Amino acid sequence: MDDLNSIWEKVLDNVKDKVNNPIFRTLFEPIKPISIKKNLITVSVSSPYAKEWLESRYFQMLLEAAQKTLGSSAKLTIAVEAGISVRTSPLPDDESTVKPKKKPSSSSLGFNYKYTFESFVDASSNRFAYTAAQAVSEKPGKAYNPLFIYGGVGLGKTHLLHAIGQYVLKYHSNFIVKYVSAEKFLNDFINALRYKNVISFKESYRNNDVLLVDDIQFLEEKEASQEEFFHTFNALHGTNRQIVLSSDRPPRDLSTLEDRLRSRLEWGLVTDIQPPDLETRIAILDKYKERENLKVDRDIINLIAERITTNIRELEGAVTRIVAFSSLTGTPADIDTARKVLKDMMPEDTQTRVTSQRILKEVSKYFSIPINVLISSKRNQYIAHARQVAMYLCREITSDSLPAIGRVFGNRDHATVIYAITKIKDLISKESDVYKHVREITNRLRS
């Protein structure tokens, strides 16, 4: 066995100079030599995923390194550790081949099926970012790498990341795509350290053809996570795999990121999304009502577009509330109804800025639930409903990101926040009590 290990070390020495250090440490160092029989060397890896990755991208390199060490007649076979742990000879073909898994759906990968290039309104305020997103979707890893998109809350950054991911899955069916928020990356890293599962964590993030990370600014002041993301970035970028990032500001303004990471974020293309102009806001509302099959008069669309100027989510939310108010109260969805609902949402006079903390206090008073209970882990239906209403209002009224809202509510992850927002948004149009809760709390906040 010592001779076998010594031979394999020489094989790896021949590989080491041909790949960067992160790739070598992640993919090649964990390989274990199992046996040499005649001119065939058998090695094992820890998972089917690692086997597939090595065979599809680095098999020829490994084979040439083995032939350089053992002679030109040397052959190589890779198997999964659990399958060969008690064998001293290579597996038959039917055992060593990993059965292909069913390709996961877009929704199971965290993508919103509504966020596609077709549903995105292309305009002067976002055209550069939109065009760049299409370019990296057509040729992942070859156009702009990394692509860094920044802009204010609710302007379409997440929409573009989802569109890229879904386009690649559709037209590059052999590509592996991963979409996460920076908060999810952080939580996964913490759990990997806690449960001593770092190798699986690295596989999960580095064995992708396209990695999409939302709200990268969440990594500010988190040094260990920045270090890990730095190595993940290098591993992907060094093998021409696509990285797409979003943030609320450009890399140069992410002052608490390490300099070496910040500089890498600027290696590719940095582009922004600006607030939409009036014509674009009208086009966005037209596309939204068409997608959701809503009947809304042109006068109402124009009114909403004139009153709400900076946040696309607020634009769409206004339409939803007007239609819901009309349906639940039996009043026509006319311009007078629209003015009433919009006045509740956003009075024309100057107002004090509403924060997530203020929303939390107002919801606490409205439902008579102490704040410490509201942000606790208690799942009583009444408490959970109040908590979800508060999260929905934070998303609708403030400019806070999903991770920021999660922190306000007891450090909940962004998936929990998304679930709450989606649930309340759906209930507003179906249950008059829920609509009443949202409207009355909004009025208190705006008064």
Tab-separated table of C-alpha atoms in Angstrom, residues 15-429:
chain	number	residue	atom	x	y	z
A	15	VAL	CA	-1.311	17.279	-12.107
A	16	LYS	CA	-0.557	19.988	-9.556
A	17	ASP	CA	1.109	22.401	-11.969
A	18	LYS	CA	-1.781	22.185	-14.442
A	19	VAL	CA	-4.613	23.426	-12.196
A	20	ASN	CA	-4.939	26.215	-9.661
A	21	ASN	CA	-4.570	25.490	-5.953
A	22	PRO	CA	-8.287	25.692	-4.982
A	23	ILE	CA	-9.200	23.178	-7.699
A	24	PHE	CA	-6.343	20.883	-6.724
A	25	ARG	CA	-7.223	20.947	-3.025
A	26	THR	CA	-10.946	20.477	-3.639
A	27	LEU	CA	-10.956	17.831	-6.386
A	28	PHE	CA	-7.598	16.054	-6.520
A	29	GLU	CA	-6.234	15.845	-2.972
A	30	PRO	CA	-9.244	13.807	-1.670
A	31	ILE	CA	-8.742	11.086	-4.352
A	32	LYS	CA	-7.658	7.774	-2.774
A	33	PRO	CA	-5.664	5.111	-4.653
A	34	ILE	CA	-7.232	1.653	-4.260
A	35	SER	CA	-5.226	-0.799	-6.340
A	36	ILE	CA	-2.894	-1.370	-9.260
A	37	LYS	CA	-3.514	-4.512	-11.286
A	38	LYS	CA	-1.229	-4.978	-14.259
A	39	ASN	CA	-1.366	-1.579	-15.970
A	40	LEU	CA	-4.685	-0.420	-14.472
A	41	ILE	CA	-4.756	1.948	-11.494
A	42	THR	CA	-8.069	2.221	-9.623
A	43	VAL	CA	-8.842	5.252	-7.461
A	44	SER	CA	-11.888	6.303	-5.461
A	45	VAL	CA	-13.673	9.554	-4.715
A	46	SER	CA	-16.163	10.445	-2.002
A	47	SER	CA	-19.304	10.951	-4.088
A	48	PRO	CA	-20.909	10.264	-7.474
A	49	TYR	CA	-20.827	14.014	-8.013
A	50	ALA	CA	-17.022	14.158	-7.679
A	51	LYS	CA	-16.671	11.136	-9.980
A	52	GLU	CA	-18.817	12.737	-12.665
A	53	TRP	CA	-16.952	16.039	-12.362
A	54	LEU	CA	-13.499	14.461	-12.667
A	55	GLU	CA	-14.504	12.211	-15.544
A	56	SER	CA	-16.147	14.975	-17.545
A	57	ARG	CA	-13.482	17.649	-17.054
A	58	TYR	CA	-10.167	16.225	-15.859
A	59	PHE	CA	-10.017	12.547	-16.803
A	60	GLN	CA	-7.608	13.031	-19.713
A	61	MET	CA	-5.302	15.116	-17.521
A	62	LEU	CA	-5.281	12.429	-14.823
A	63	LEU	CA	-4.713	9.669	-17.369
A	64	GLU	CA	-1.751	11.480	-18.922
A	65	ALA	CA	-0.274	12.051	-15.450
A	66	ALA	CA	-0.665	8.317	-14.687
A	67	GLN	CA	0.954	7.387	-18.000
A	68	LYS	CA	3.846	9.747	-17.298
A	69	THR	CA	4.386	7.968	-13.981
A	70	LEU	CA	3.654	4.337	-14.940
A	71	GLY	CA	4.271	4.251	-18.666
A	72	SER	CA	2.251	4.885	-21.819
A	73	SER	CA	0.193	1.689	-21.409
A	74	ALA	CA	-1.237	2.782	-18.053
A	75	LYS	CA	-5.007	2.963	-17.678
A	76	LEU	CA	-7.162	4.643	-15.031
A	77	THR	CA	-10.587	4.016	-13.564
A	78	ILE	CA	-12.470	6.173	-11.043
A	79	ALA	CA	-15.152	4.809	-8.738
A	80	VAL	CA	-17.176	6.029	-5.774
A	81	GLU	CA	-15.612	5.162	-2.418
A	82	ALA	CA	-18.578	3.310	-0.932
A	83	GLY	CA	-18.816	1.093	-3.998
A	84	ILE	CA	-15.198	-0.102	-4.015
A	85	SER	CA	-14.148	0.002	-0.384
A	86	VAL	CA	-13.929	-3.784	-0.056
A	87	ARG	CA	-12.650	-4.554	-3.548
A	88	THR	CA	-9.097	-5.044	-4.768
A	89	SER	CA	-9.977	-4.938	-8.468
A	90	PRO	CA	-11.874	-2.483	-10.613
A	91	LEU	CA	-15.634	-2.610	-10.721
A	92	PRO	CA	-17.483	-4.006	-13.732
A	93	ASP	CA	-18.814	-1.328	-16.053
A	94	ASP	CA	-22.422	-1.718	-14.917
A	95	GLU	CA	-21.432	-1.125	-11.269
A	96	SER	CA	-18.954	1.708	-11.712
A	97	THR	CA	-21.300	3.842	-13.761
A	98	VAL	CA	-23.457	6.237	-11.768
A	99	LYS	CA	-27.071	6.172	-12.885
A	100	PRO	CA	-28.142	9.595	-14.091
A	101	LYS	CA	-30.459	11.446	-11.781
A	102	LYS	CA	-33.625	13.092	-12.942
A	103	LYS	CA	-32.909	16.721	-13.756
A	104	PRO	CA	-34.355	18.976	-11.031
A	105	SER	CA	-36.993	21.552	-11.947
A	106	SER	CA	-36.334	25.284	-11.881
A	107	SER	CA	-38.589	25.738	-8.860
A	108	SER	CA	-36.744	23.050	-6.890
A	109	LEU	CA	-33.520	24.982	-7.518
A	110	GLY	CA	-35.024	28.134	-6.009
A	111	PHE	CA	-36.041	29.897	-9.223
A	112	ASN	CA	-39.288	31.831	-9.621
A	113	TYR	CA	-40.791	30.691	-12.923
A	114	LYS	CA	-42.232	34.178	-13.465
A	115	TYR	CA	-38.779	35.764	-13.537
A	116	THR	CA	-37.687	35.229	-17.131
A	117	PHE	CA	-36.170	37.410	-19.833
A	118	GLU	CA	-39.551	37.466	-21.561
A	119	SER	CA	-41.278	38.963	-18.519
A	120	PHE	CA	-38.547	41.560	-17.905
A	121	VAL	CA	-39.316	45.041	-19.252
A	122	ASP	CA	-36.276	46.203	-21.196
A	123	ALA	CA	-35.777	49.992	-20.981
A	124	SER	CA	-33.048	52.617	-20.948
A	125	SER	CA	-32.796	52.401	-17.144
A	126	ASN	CA	-31.816	48.723	-17.236
A	127	ARG	CA	-30.830	47.930	-20.840
A	128	PHE	CA	-27.119	47.471	-20.244
A	129	ALA	CA	-27.701	45.052	-17.364
A	130	TYR	CA	-30.410	43.236	-19.351
A	131	THR	CA	-28.171	42.833	-22.407
A	132	ALA	CA	-25.224	41.665	-20.308
A	133	ALA	CA	-27.444	39.113	-18.531
A	134	GLN	CA	-28.554	37.728	-21.889
A	135	ALA	CA	-24.939	37.547	-23.080
A	136	VAL	CA	-23.759	35.455	-20.123
A	137	SER	CA	-26.809	33.212	-20.531
A	138	GLU	CA	-25.925	32.524	-24.144
A	139	LYS	CA	-22.238	31.855	-23.424
A	140	PRO	CA	-21.693	31.139	-19.717
A	141	GLY	CA	-18.103	31.718	-18.669
A	142	LYS	CA	-17.150	33.286	-21.996
A	143	ALA	CA	-18.835	36.692	-22.087
A	144	TYR	CA	-18.572	38.733	-18.873
A	145	ASN	CA	-17.160	36.877	-15.898
A	146	PRO	CA	-18.040	37.802	-13.260
A	147	LEU	CA	-21.145	39.819	-14.061
A	148	PHE	CA	-21.903	42.197	-11.186
A	149	ILE	CA	-25.341	43.892	-11.177
A	150	TYR	CA	-26.127	46.572	-8.610
A	151	GLY	CA	-29.012	48.910	-7.887
A	152	GLY	CA	-31.684	49.866	-5.374
A	153	VAL	CA	-34.269	47.572	-3.833
A	154	GLY	CA	-37.052	46.362	-6.099
A	155	LEU	CA	-35.516	47.329	-9.447
A	156	GLY	CA	-35.097	43.877	-11.012
A	157	LYS	CA	-31.705	42.503	-9.950
A	158	THR	CA	-33.167	39.262	-8.594
A	159	HIS	CA	-35.388	38.980	-11.664
A	160	LEU	CA	-32.312	39.009	-13.927
A	161	LEU	CA	-30.455	36.429	-11.834
A	162	HIS	CA	-33.449	34.096	-11.994
A	163	ALA	CA	-33.779	34.716	-15.738
A	164	ILE	CA	-30.120	33.811	-16.307
A	165	GLY	CA	-30.421	30.623	-14.291
A	166	GLN	CA	-33.582	29.450	-16.009
A	167	TYR	CA	-32.260	30.281	-19.481
A	168	VAL	CA	-29.068	28.281	-18.885
A	169	LEU	CA	-31.041	25.304	-17.563
A	170	LYS	CA	-33.257	25.391	-20.647
A	171	TYR	CA	-30.657	25.873	-23.376
A	172	HIS	CA	-27.546	24.338	-21.764
A	173	SER	CA	-29.138	21.211	-20.367
A	174	ASN	CA	-25.831	19.635	-19.307
A	175	PHE	CA	-24.894	22.641	-17.136
A	176	ILE	CA	-25.166	22.657	-13.357
A	177	VAL	CA	-26.671	25.904	-12.021
A	178	LYS	CA	-26.890	27.120	-8.426
A	179	TYR	CA	-28.766	30.202	-7.174
A	180	VAL	CA	-28.420	31.393	-3.577
A	181	SER	CA	-28.548	34.530	-1.520
A	182	ALA	CA	-25.329	35.577	0.199
A	183	GLU	CA	-27.092	34.863	3.478
A	184	LYS	CA	-27.703	31.252	2.351
A	185	PHE	CA	-24.007	30.936	1.474
A	186	LEU	CA	-23.125	32.200	4.949
A	187	ASN	CA	-25.540	29.831	6.701
A	188	ASP	CA	-24.364	26.848	4.653
A	189	PHE	CA	-20.747	27.665	5.519
A	190	ILE	CA	-21.527	27.969	9.235
A	191	ASN	CA	-23.362	24.627	9.187
A	192	ALA	CA	-20.489	22.998	7.295
A	193	LEU	CA	-18.085	24.097	10.015
A	194	ARG	CA	-20.456	23.086	12.790
A	195	TYR	CA	-21.097	19.586	11.436
A	196	LYS	CA	-17.586	19.065	10.010
A	197	ASN	CA	-18.924	18.814	6.469
A	198	VAL	CA	-16.696	21.315	4.701
A	199	ILE	CA	-15.820	19.064	1.759
A	200	SER	CA	-19.505	18.612	0.857
A	201	PHE	CA	-20.010	22.363	1.200
A	202	LYS	CA	-17.156	23.026	-1.210
A	203	GLU	CA	-18.533	20.472	-3.671
A	204	SER	CA	-21.943	22.096	-3.500
A	205	TYR	CA	-20.580	25.537	-4.429
A	206	ARG	CA	-17.551	24.774	-6.579
A	207	ASN	CA	-18.996	21.995	-8.716
A	208	ASN	CA	-21.265	24.315	-10.704
A	209	ASP	CA	-21.098	25.691	-14.211
A	210	VAL	CA	-23.032	28.808	-13.198
A	211	LEU	CA	-23.169	30.292	-9.682
A	212	LEU	CA	-25.651	33.111	-9.014
A	213	VAL	CA	-25.366	34.952	-5.691
A	214	ASP	CA	-27.918	37.579	-4.642
A	215	ASP	CA	-27.231	40.422	-2.179
A	216	ILE	CA	-23.468	39.866	-1.965
A	217	GLN	CA	-23.224	42.905	0.342
A	218	PHE	CA	-24.493	40.581	3.099
A	219	LEU	CA	-20.932	39.203	3.383
A	220	GLU	CA	-19.602	42.541	4.627
A	221	GLU	CA	-17.808	42.285	8.002
A	222	LYS	CA	-17.938	38.463	7.885
A	223	GLU	CA	-14.279	37.656	7.425
A	224	ALA	CA	-14.355	33.856	7.463
A	225	SER	CA	-17.207	33.734	4.952
A	226	GLN	CA	-15.413	36.244	2.735
A	227	GLU	CA	-12.332	34.016	2.825
A	228	GLU	CA	-14.353	30.976	1.783
A	229	PHE	CA	-16.157	32.875	-0.964
A	230	PHE	CA	-12.799	34.175	-2.204
A	231	HIS	CA	-11.584	30.600	-2.715
A	232	THR	CA	-14.920	29.570	-4.240
A	233	PHE	CA	-14.652	32.498	-6.656
A	234	ASN	CA	-11.113	31.487	-7.627
A	235	ALA	CA	-12.069	27.843	-8.141
A	236	LEU	CA	-14.927	28.764	-10.490
A	237	HIS	CA	-13.313	31.661	-12.304
A	238	GLY	CA	-10.073	29.736	-12.784
A	239	THR	CA	-11.936	27.069	-14.755
A	240	ASN	CA	-14.021	29.522	-16.826
A	241	ARG	CA	-17.279	28.895	-15.042
A	242	GLN	CA	-19.779	31.727	-14.842
A	243	ILE	CA	-20.311	33.834	-11.721
A	244	VAL	CA	-23.143	36.388	-11.463
A	245	LEU	CA	-23.555	38.609	-8.415
A	246	SER	CA	-26.009	41.274	-7.295
A	247	SER	CA	-25.681	44.006	-4.692
A	248	ASP	CA	-27.323	47.211	-3.563
A	249	ARG	CA	-24.145	49.134	-4.457
A	250	PRO	CA	-21.030	48.758	-6.640
A	251	PRO	CA	-17.972	46.778	-5.461
A	252	ARG	CA	-15.951	49.907	-4.703
A	253	ASP	CA	-18.584	50.936	-2.118
A	254	LEU	CA	-18.529	47.594	-0.303
A	255	SER	CA	-15.953	49.058	2.033
A	256	THR	CA	-15.760	46.216	4.556
A	257	LEU	CA	-15.071	43.520	1.979
A	258	GLU	CA	-11.448	42.408	1.774
A	259	ASP	CA	-9.527	44.290	-0.915
A	260	ARG	CA	-8.572	41.123	-2.792
A	261	LEU	CA	-12.212	39.978	-2.943
A	262	ARG	CA	-13.497	43.417	-3.888
A	263	SER	CA	-10.979	43.629	-6.731
A	264	ARG	CA	-12.112	40.253	-8.088
A	265	LEU	CA	-15.713	41.412	-8.167
A	266	GLU	CA	-14.563	44.086	-10.641
A	267	TRP	CA	-12.690	41.688	-12.924
A	268	GLY	CA	-15.592	41.251	-15.319
A	269	LEU	CA	-18.445	43.648	-16.015
A	270	VAL	CA	-20.042	45.911	-13.404
A	271	THR	CA	-23.396	47.361	-14.434
A	272	ASP	CA	-26.255	49.076	-12.634
A	273	ILE	CA	-30.040	49.282	-12.813
A	274	GLN	CA	-31.614	52.707	-12.366
A	275	PRO	CA	-35.182	53.507	-11.216
A	276	PRO	CA	-37.586	53.283	-14.182
A	277	ASP	CA	-38.976	56.380	-15.896
A	278	LEU	CA	-42.728	56.970	-16.272
A	279	GLU	CA	-43.072	55.170	-19.615
A	280	THR	CA	-41.184	52.161	-18.280
A	281	ARG	CA	-43.307	52.026	-15.129
A	282	ILE	CA	-46.441	51.973	-17.270
A	283	ALA	CA	-44.975	49.178	-19.416
A	284	ILE	CA	-44.090	47.193	-16.281
A	285	LEU	CA	-47.639	47.506	-14.975
A	286	ASP	CA	-49.092	46.509	-18.344
A	287	LYS	CA	-46.954	43.387	-18.432
A	288	TYR	CA	-47.786	42.586	-14.791
A	289	LYS	CA	-51.555	42.813	-15.263
A	290	GLU	CA	-51.269	40.697	-18.420
A	291	ARG	CA	-49.203	38.041	-16.624
A	292	GLU	CA	-51.570	37.933	-13.638
A	293	ASN	CA	-54.682	38.218	-15.856
A	294	LEU	CA	-55.941	41.341	-14.063
A	295	LYS	CA	-58.438	43.815	-15.497
A	296	VAL	CA	-57.284	47.318	-14.627
A	297	ASP	CA	-58.260	50.549	-16.406
A	298	ARG	CA	-55.643	52.646	-18.181
A	299	ASP	CA	-56.358	55.623	-15.889
A	300	ILE	CA	-55.512	53.510	-12.845
A	301	ILE	CA	-52.274	52.253	-14.420
A	302	ASN	CA	-51.255	55.844	-15.178
A	303	LEU	CA	-52.099	56.982	-11.644
A	304	ILE	CA	-50.029	54.236	-10.029
A	305	ALA	CA	-47.096	54.900	-12.363
A	306	GLU	CA	-47.179	58.612	-11.511
A	307	ARG	CA	-47.375	58.087	-7.758
A	308	ILE	CA	-44.872	55.253	-7.238
A	309	THR	CA	-41.553	56.062	-8.848
A	310	THR	CA	-38.687	53.990	-7.469
A	311	ASN	CA	-39.727	50.455	-6.594
A	312	ILE	CA	-41.164	47.905	-9.032
A	313	ARG	CA	-42.476	45.698	-6.225
A	314	GLU	CA	-44.469	48.641	-4.890
A	315	LEU	CA	-45.863	49.271	-8.371
A	316	GLU	CA	-47.092	45.692	-8.700
A	317	GLY	CA	-48.245	45.631	-5.081
A	318	ALA	CA	-50.413	48.690	-5.684
A	319	VAL	CA	-52.229	46.959	-8.547
A	320	THR	CA	-52.776	43.864	-6.411
A	321	ARG	CA	-54.218	45.896	-3.547
A	322	ILE	CA	-56.571	47.877	-5.753
A	323	VAL	CA	-57.933	44.715	-7.373
A	324	ALA	CA	-58.194	43.012	-3.959
A	325	PHE	CA	-60.004	45.988	-2.410
A	326	SER	CA	-62.501	46.017	-5.265
A	327	SER	CA	-63.103	42.262	-5.059
A	328	LEU	CA	-63.455	42.092	-1.281
A	329	THR	CA	-65.633	45.171	-0.841
A	330	GLY	CA	-67.753	44.766	-3.969
A	331	THR	CA	-66.839	48.244	-5.200
A	332	PRO	CA	-65.813	48.921	-8.786
A	333	ALA	CA	-62.073	49.088	-9.534
A	334	ASP	CA	-62.288	52.663	-10.782
A	335	ILE	CA	-60.077	55.709	-10.427
A	336	ASP	CA	-61.737	56.771	-7.146
A	337	THR	CA	-61.054	53.369	-5.593
A	338	ALA	CA	-57.474	53.562	-6.824
A	339	ARG	CA	-56.955	56.990	-5.249
A	340	LYS	CA	-58.337	55.760	-1.931
A	341	VAL	CA	-56.077	52.689	-1.855
A	342	LEU	CA	-53.018	54.649	-2.982
A	343	LYS	CA	-53.680	57.289	-0.340
A	344	ASP	CA	-53.620	54.541	2.266
A	345	MET	CA	-50.368	53.186	0.842
A	346	MET	CA	-48.579	56.406	0.083
A	347	PRO	CA	-50.081	59.765	1.057
A	348	GLU	CA	-49.023	62.651	-1.147
A	349	ASP	CA	-47.771	64.782	1.709
A	350	THR	CA	-44.278	64.418	3.095
A	351	GLN	CA	-44.020	61.706	5.713
A	352	THR	CA	-41.633	60.266	8.258
A	353	ARG	CA	-39.559	57.403	6.901
A	354	VAL	CA	-41.000	54.059	7.970
A	355	THR	CA	-38.489	51.520	9.270
A	356	SER	CA	-38.752	47.797	9.924
A	357	GLN	CA	-38.466	48.451	13.661
A	358	ARG	CA	-41.404	50.837	13.529
A	359	ILE	CA	-43.460	48.298	11.576
A	360	LEU	CA	-42.609	45.685	14.195
A	361	LYS	CA	-43.845	47.980	16.982
A	362	GLU	CA	-47.042	48.869	15.119
A	363	VAL	CA	-47.863	45.234	14.335
A	364	SER	CA	-47.133	44.341	17.965
A	365	LYS	CA	-49.676	46.931	19.145
A	366	TYR	CA	-52.248	46.043	16.489
A	367	PHE	CA	-52.306	42.321	17.305
A	368	SER	CA	-51.546	42.792	21.043
A	369	ILE	CA	-48.505	40.558	20.835
A	370	PRO	CA	-45.270	41.573	22.632
A	371	ILE	CA	-42.347	42.220	20.287
A	372	ASN	CA	-40.204	39.536	21.943
A	373	VAL	CA	-42.949	36.994	21.178
A	374	LEU	CA	-43.416	38.290	17.631
A	375	ILE	CA	-39.755	37.663	16.786
A	376	SER	CA	-39.532	34.407	18.753
A	377	SER	CA	-39.695	30.877	17.343
A	378	LYS	CA	-43.281	30.337	18.541
A	379	ARG	CA	-45.522	28.952	15.781
A	380	ASN	CA	-48.969	29.590	17.233
A	381	GLN	CA	-51.206	30.383	14.250
A	382	TYR	CA	-52.192	33.842	15.494
A	383	ILE	CA	-48.584	34.803	16.258
A	384	ALA	CA	-47.318	33.372	12.961
A	385	HIS	CA	-49.940	35.340	11.008
A	386	ALA	CA	-49.006	38.607	12.712
A	387	ARG	CA	-45.319	37.914	12.078
A	388	GLN	CA	-46.008	37.253	8.383
A	389	VAL	CA	-48.019	40.466	8.051
A	390	ALA	CA	-45.127	42.389	9.578
A	391	MET	CA	-42.609	40.803	7.184
A	392	TYR	CA	-44.869	41.603	4.235
A	393	LEU	CA	-45.157	45.258	5.275
A	394	CYS	CA	-41.378	45.507	5.765
A	395	ARG	CA	-40.874	44.317	2.202
A	396	GLU	CA	-43.591	46.550	0.755
A	397	ILE	CA	-42.862	49.782	2.605
A	398	THR	CA	-39.156	49.802	3.460
A	399	SER	CA	-36.084	49.408	1.277
A	400	ASP	CA	-34.684	46.642	3.486
A	401	SER	CA	-33.325	43.525	1.794
A	402	LEU	CA	-34.676	40.050	2.591
A	403	PRO	CA	-31.699	39.196	4.843
A	404	ALA	CA	-32.122	42.515	6.683
A	405	ILE	CA	-35.801	41.779	7.312
A	406	GLY	CA	-34.891	38.294	8.504
A	407	ARG	CA	-32.478	39.752	11.054
A	408	VAL	CA	-35.211	41.986	12.478
A	409	PHE	CA	-37.401	38.927	13.040
A	410	GLY	CA	-35.027	36.838	15.128
A	411	ASN	CA	-32.404	36.102	12.439
A	412	ARG	CA	-34.737	34.149	10.190
A	413	ASP	CA	-33.390	33.123	6.813
A	414	HIS	CA	-34.478	34.775	3.581
A	415	ALA	CA	-36.535	31.719	2.510
A	416	THR	CA	-38.776	32.187	5.556
A	417	VAL	CA	-39.221	35.859	4.723
A	418	ILE	CA	-40.095	35.048	1.101
A	419	TYR	CA	-42.666	32.489	2.250
A	420	ALA	CA	-44.317	35.048	4.557
A	421	ILE	CA	-44.433	37.734	1.861
A	422	THR	CA	-45.845	35.352	-0.748
A	423	LYS	CA	-48.478	34.001	1.650
A	424	ILE	CA	-49.776	37.421	2.735
A	425	LYS	CA	-49.722	38.711	-0.836
A	426	ASP	CA	-51.911	35.775	-1.835
A	427	LEU	CA	-54.274	36.098	1.149
A	428	ILE	CA	-54.821	39.843	0.573
A	429	SER	CA	-56.749	39.078	-2.603
